[in-house]
Structures are given as C-alpha cells and as structure tokens.
Amino acid sequence: MSPLFHFFQTQSFFFLNFTMQKFKRPESTDVALTERRNWGNIFKSLVQMVRDLQNQLQSFASHKFLEDCLRMQHEGWISDVRFHKDQISLL
C-alpha cells in the first residue's frame, strides 16, 4: 500500500468520522430528549392532578358521610321530640 493511498484513506476516514459525529443529528437527539423531558413533566403533572382529585373525592365522601350521619341524628331527635310531645298531650 502506497503512503499516499494510506494518507487519503486515513484522511477520508477521519473526515467521514468527523462529519458523521458532527452531523449525527444532535438536534434530533436534543429534540428527543427535550420532548421526553416535556412528556415526563406533563405525566408528572397529570399524576399530581389525579392525586389531588382523589384527595378531593375522599374529602367529599367524608363530608357526605358526616352530613348523612348528622342528618340521621337530627331526624332521630325530631322523632324523639314528636314522641315526647305526643306523650305529654296524652297526660
């Protein structure tokens, strides 16, 4: 192999290697990483929203349960008052 051929072969290899590294589409890699990061942030936000909604639903369910208990207790008191009024009216 002649030294000149070897020189061109090595130079073309370095040139191809350099251009492939330089134009390896780092933008698309950066874009892909940015998009992945953005989708990760969106996913985290959605998960947080679902957790917040779940907490709100649990809170509403607790309030509804408490409201129902208080309503039943109040209705029981009203029934007791009516019963006692009826008993007094019979005297």
Short mmCIF file of C-alpha atoms in Angstrom, two decimals, residues 24-79:
data_model
loop_
_atom_site.label_atom_id
_atom_site.label_comp_id
_atom_site.label_asym_id
_atom_site.label_seq_id
_atom_site.Cartn_x
_atom_site.Cartn_y
_atom_site.Cartn_z
CA LYS A 24 -25.07 12.87 13.63
CA ARG A 25 -28.25 14.88 14.07
CA PRO A 26 -27.55 16.05 17.60
CA GLU A 27 -30.53 18.36 17.18
CA SER A 28 -32.87 15.42 16.82
CA THR A 29 -31.30 13.84 19.89
CA ASP A 30 -31.68 17.11 21.77
CA VAL A 31 -35.22 17.46 20.49
CA ALA A 32 -35.99 13.89 21.52
CA LEU A 33 -34.55 14.47 24.97
CA THR A 34 -36.44 17.73 25.32
CA GLU A 35 -39.68 16.10 24.18
CA ARG A 36 -39.13 13.19 26.53
CA ARG A 37 -38.47 15.60 29.39
CA ASN A 38 -41.57 17.62 28.48
CA TRP A 39 -43.74 14.49 28.34
CA GLY A 40 -42.26 13.43 31.67
CA ASN A 41 -43.24 16.78 33.16
CA ILE A 42 -46.71 16.52 31.65
CA PHE A 43 -47.10 13.00 33.03
CA LYS A 44 -45.98 14.11 36.50
CA SER A 45 -48.45 16.99 36.36
CA LEU A 46 -51.27 14.65 35.33
CA VAL A 47 -50.40 12.22 38.12
CA GLN A 48 -50.45 15.10 40.61
CA MET A 49 -53.83 16.26 39.26
CA VAL A 50 -55.26 12.76 39.65
CA ARG A 51 -53.92 12.54 43.20
CA ASP A 52 -55.42 15.94 44.04
CA LEU A 53 -58.77 14.89 42.58
CA GLN A 54 -58.62 11.63 44.50
CA ASN A 55 -57.98 13.55 47.73
CA GLN A 56 -60.87 15.90 46.94
CA LEU A 57 -63.18 12.96 46.27
CA GLN A 58 -62.17 11.32 49.54
CA SER A 59 -62.77 14.61 51.33
CA PHE A 60 -66.19 15.00 49.67
CA ALA A 61 -67.04 11.40 50.58
CA SER A 62 -66.04 12.07 54.19
CA HIS A 63 -68.14 15.25 54.24
CA LYS A 64 -71.08 13.41 52.68
CA PHE A 65 -70.77 10.62 55.26
CA LEU A 66 -70.62 13.17 58.09
CA GLU A 67 -73.58 15.06 56.61
CA ASP A 68 -75.61 11.84 56.39
CA CYS A 69 -74.76 10.92 60.00
CA LEU A 70 -75.76 14.36 61.26
CA ARG A 71 -78.98 14.29 59.23
CA MET A 72 -79.93 10.88 60.65
CA GLN A 73 -79.13 12.07 64.18
CA HIS A 74 -81.22 15.21 63.64
CA GLU A 75 -84.14 13.17 62.27
CA GLY A 76 -83.87 10.92 65.33
CA TRP A 77 -84.06 13.97 67.62
CA ILE A 78 -87.10 15.30 65.73
CA SER A 79 -88.75 11.91 66.09
#
